[in-house]
Short mmCIF file of C-alpha atoms in Angstrom, two decimals:
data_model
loop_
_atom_site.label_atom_id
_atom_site.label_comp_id
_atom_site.label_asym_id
_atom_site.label_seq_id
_atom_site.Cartn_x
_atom_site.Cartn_y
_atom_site.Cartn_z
CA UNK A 11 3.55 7.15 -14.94
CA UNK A 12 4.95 3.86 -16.59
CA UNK A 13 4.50 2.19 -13.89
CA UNK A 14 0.91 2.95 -13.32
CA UNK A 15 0.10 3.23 -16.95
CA UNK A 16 -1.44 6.95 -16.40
CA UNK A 17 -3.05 6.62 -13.57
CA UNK A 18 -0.72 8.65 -11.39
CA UNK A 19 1.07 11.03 -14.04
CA UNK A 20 2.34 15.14 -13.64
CA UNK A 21 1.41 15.62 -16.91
CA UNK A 22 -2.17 14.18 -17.81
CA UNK A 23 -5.23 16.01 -17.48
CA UNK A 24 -6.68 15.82 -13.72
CA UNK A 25 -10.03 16.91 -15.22
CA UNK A 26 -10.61 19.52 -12.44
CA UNK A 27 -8.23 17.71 -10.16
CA UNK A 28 -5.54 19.27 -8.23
CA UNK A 29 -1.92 17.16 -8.42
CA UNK A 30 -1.49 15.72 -5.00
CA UNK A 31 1.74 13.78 -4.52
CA UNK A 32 1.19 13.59 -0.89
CA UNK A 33 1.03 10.07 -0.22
CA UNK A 34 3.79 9.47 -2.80
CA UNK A 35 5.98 11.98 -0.55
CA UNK A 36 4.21 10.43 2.67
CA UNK A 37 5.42 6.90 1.81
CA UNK A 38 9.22 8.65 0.83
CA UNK A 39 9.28 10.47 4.06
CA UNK A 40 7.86 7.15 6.40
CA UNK A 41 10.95 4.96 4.53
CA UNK A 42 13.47 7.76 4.88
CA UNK A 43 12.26 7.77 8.25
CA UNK A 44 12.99 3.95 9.07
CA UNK A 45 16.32 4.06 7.64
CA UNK A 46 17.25 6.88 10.27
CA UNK A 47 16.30 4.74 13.17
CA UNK A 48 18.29 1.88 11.17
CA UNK A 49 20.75 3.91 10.96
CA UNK A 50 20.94 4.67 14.38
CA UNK A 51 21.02 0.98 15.46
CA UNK A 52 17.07 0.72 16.31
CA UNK A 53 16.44 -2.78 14.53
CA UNK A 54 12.63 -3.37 15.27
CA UNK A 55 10.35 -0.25 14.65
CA UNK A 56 6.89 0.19 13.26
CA UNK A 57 6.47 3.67 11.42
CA UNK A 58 2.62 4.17 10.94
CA UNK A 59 1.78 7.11 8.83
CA UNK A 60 -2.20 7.90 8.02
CA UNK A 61 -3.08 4.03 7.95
CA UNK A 62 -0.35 3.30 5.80
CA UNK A 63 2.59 0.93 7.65
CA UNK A 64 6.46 0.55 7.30
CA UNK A 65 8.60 -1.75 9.61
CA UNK A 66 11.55 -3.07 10.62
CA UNK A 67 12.33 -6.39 12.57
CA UNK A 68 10.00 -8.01 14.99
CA UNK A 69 7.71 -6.43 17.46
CA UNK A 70 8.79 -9.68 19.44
CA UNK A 71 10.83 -12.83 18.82
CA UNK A 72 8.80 -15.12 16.54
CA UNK A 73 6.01 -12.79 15.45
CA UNK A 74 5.54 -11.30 12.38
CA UNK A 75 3.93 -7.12 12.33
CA UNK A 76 0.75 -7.25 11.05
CA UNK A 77 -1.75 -4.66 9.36
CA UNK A 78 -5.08 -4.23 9.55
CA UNK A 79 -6.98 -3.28 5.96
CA UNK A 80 -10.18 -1.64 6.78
CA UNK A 81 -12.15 1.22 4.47
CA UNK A 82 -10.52 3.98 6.54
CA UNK A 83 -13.99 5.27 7.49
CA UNK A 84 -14.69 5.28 11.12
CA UNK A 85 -16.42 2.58 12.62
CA UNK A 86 -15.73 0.16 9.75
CA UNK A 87 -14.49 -3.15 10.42
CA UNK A 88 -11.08 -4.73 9.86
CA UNK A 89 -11.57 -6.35 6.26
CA UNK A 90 -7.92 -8.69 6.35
CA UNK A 91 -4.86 -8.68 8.13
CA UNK A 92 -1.78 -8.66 6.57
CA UNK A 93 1.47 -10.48 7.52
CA UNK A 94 4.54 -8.22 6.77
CA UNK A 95 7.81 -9.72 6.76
CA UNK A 96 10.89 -7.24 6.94
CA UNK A 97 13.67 -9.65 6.63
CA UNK A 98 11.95 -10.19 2.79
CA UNK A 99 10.33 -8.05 0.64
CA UNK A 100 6.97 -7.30 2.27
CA UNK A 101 7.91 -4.66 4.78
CA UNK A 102 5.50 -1.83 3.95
CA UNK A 103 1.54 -1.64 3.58
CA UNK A 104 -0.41 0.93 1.86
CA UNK A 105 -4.27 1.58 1.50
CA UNK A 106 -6.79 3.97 -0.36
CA UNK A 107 -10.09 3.85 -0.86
CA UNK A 108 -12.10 4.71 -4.55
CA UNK A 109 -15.49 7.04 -3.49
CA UNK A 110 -17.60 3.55 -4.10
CA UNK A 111 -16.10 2.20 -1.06
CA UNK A 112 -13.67 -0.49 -3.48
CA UNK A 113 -10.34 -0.60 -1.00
CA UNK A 114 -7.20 -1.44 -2.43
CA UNK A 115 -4.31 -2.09 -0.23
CA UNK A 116 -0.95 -2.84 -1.54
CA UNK A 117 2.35 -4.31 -0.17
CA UNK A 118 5.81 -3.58 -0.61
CA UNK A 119 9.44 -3.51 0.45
CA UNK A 120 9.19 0.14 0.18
CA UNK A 121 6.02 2.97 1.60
CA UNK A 122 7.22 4.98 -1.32
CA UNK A 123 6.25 2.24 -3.97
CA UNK A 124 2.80 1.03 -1.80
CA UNK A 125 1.58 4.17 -1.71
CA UNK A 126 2.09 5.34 -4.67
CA UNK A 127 0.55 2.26 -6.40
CA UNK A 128 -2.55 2.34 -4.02
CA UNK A 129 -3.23 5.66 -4.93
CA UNK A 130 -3.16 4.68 -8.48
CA UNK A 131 -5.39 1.80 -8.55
CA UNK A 132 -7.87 4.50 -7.19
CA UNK A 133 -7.67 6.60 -10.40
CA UNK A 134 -7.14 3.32 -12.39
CA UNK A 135 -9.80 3.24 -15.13
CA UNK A 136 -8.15 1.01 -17.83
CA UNK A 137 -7.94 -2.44 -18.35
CA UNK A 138 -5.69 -4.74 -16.98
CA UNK A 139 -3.53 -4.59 -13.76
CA UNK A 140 -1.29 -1.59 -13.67
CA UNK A 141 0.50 -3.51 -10.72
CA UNK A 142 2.33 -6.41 -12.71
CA UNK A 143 4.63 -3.52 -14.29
CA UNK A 144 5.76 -2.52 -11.19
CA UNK A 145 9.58 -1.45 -10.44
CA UNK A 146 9.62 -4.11 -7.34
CA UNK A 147 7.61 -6.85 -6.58
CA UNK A 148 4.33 -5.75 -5.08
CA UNK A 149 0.85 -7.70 -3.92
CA UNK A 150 -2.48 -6.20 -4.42
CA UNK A 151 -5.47 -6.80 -2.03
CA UNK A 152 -9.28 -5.53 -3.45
CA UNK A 153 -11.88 -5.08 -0.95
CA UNK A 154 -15.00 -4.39 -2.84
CA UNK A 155 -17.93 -2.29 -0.89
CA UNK A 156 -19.73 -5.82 -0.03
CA UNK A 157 -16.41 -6.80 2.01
CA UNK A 158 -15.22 -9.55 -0.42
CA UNK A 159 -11.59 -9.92 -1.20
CA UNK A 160 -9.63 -10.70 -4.19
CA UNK A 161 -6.11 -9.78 -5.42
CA UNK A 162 -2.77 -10.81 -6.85
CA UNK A 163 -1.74 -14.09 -7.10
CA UNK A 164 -0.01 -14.05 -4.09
CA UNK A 165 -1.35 -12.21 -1.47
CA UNK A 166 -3.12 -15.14 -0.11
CA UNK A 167 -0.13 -16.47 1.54
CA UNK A 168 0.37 -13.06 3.15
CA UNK A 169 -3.30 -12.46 4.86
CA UNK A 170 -3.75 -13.79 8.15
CA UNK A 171 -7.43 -15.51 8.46
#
């Protein structure tokens, strides 16, 4: 709830809205995941779970995984491409979608932390950008409904044109 300043909280009022922490236990689950395979000496995987990415190594030498950031409805076009990069701290790739069509897709080292901030930017009403209080380092990508793009400060370098 700190984090997110509200916008993801157990205890505020969901005005008619049931608590849902599935994508927060989605993004857990998808990491917990990864570090299984890891575990198990797998060193290049790609975990997809309902649009949302987590990955590990290469899918080849020299190239980076990549993620498509689209609305999520069908037929919609790919709106960016992002560049993850495992060996750093972009490794994981989140999206979610407000009801006016606004996506938000935010990357991570961690599913857990993407998902739960994309999810929050949703709900986000306030001012500001609950993303700069973050517990990790995190970039923020807004599609608006008209397609245009606009985001952290550095999530340029990580979108693939």
């Amino acid at each position: 709830s700190r984090v997110t300043r509200g916008a993801f909280d157990i205890t505020r009022d969901c005005e008619g809205e049931d608590l849902d922490p599935y994508r927060y236990v989605r993004g857990y689950g998808a990491d917990q995941a990864l570090a299984v395979l890891a575990r198990h000496g797998v060193a290049h995987a790609c975990i997809g779970v309902g649009g949302d990415v987590v990955v590990s190594g290469t899918p080849e030498p020299g190239r980076a995984w990549r993620a498509g950031v689209r609305s999520g409805r069908i037929g919609d076009p790919v709106r960016a491409v992002v560049s993850l990069d495992p060996a750093g701290q972009w490794r994981a790739v989140s999206t979610d979608v407000r009801d006016d069509g606004t996506v938000f897709a935010v990357v991570a080292q961690s599913l857990t932390i993407a998902s739960t901030l994309a999810t929050a930017l949703v709900h986000w009403q306030g001012r500001g950008t609950p993303w700069t209080d973050a517990p990790a380092p995190v970039e923020v990508l807004r599609v608006d409904p008209s397609g245009a793009l606009s985001g952290s400060p550095g999530m340029h370098a990580l979108l693939q044109w």
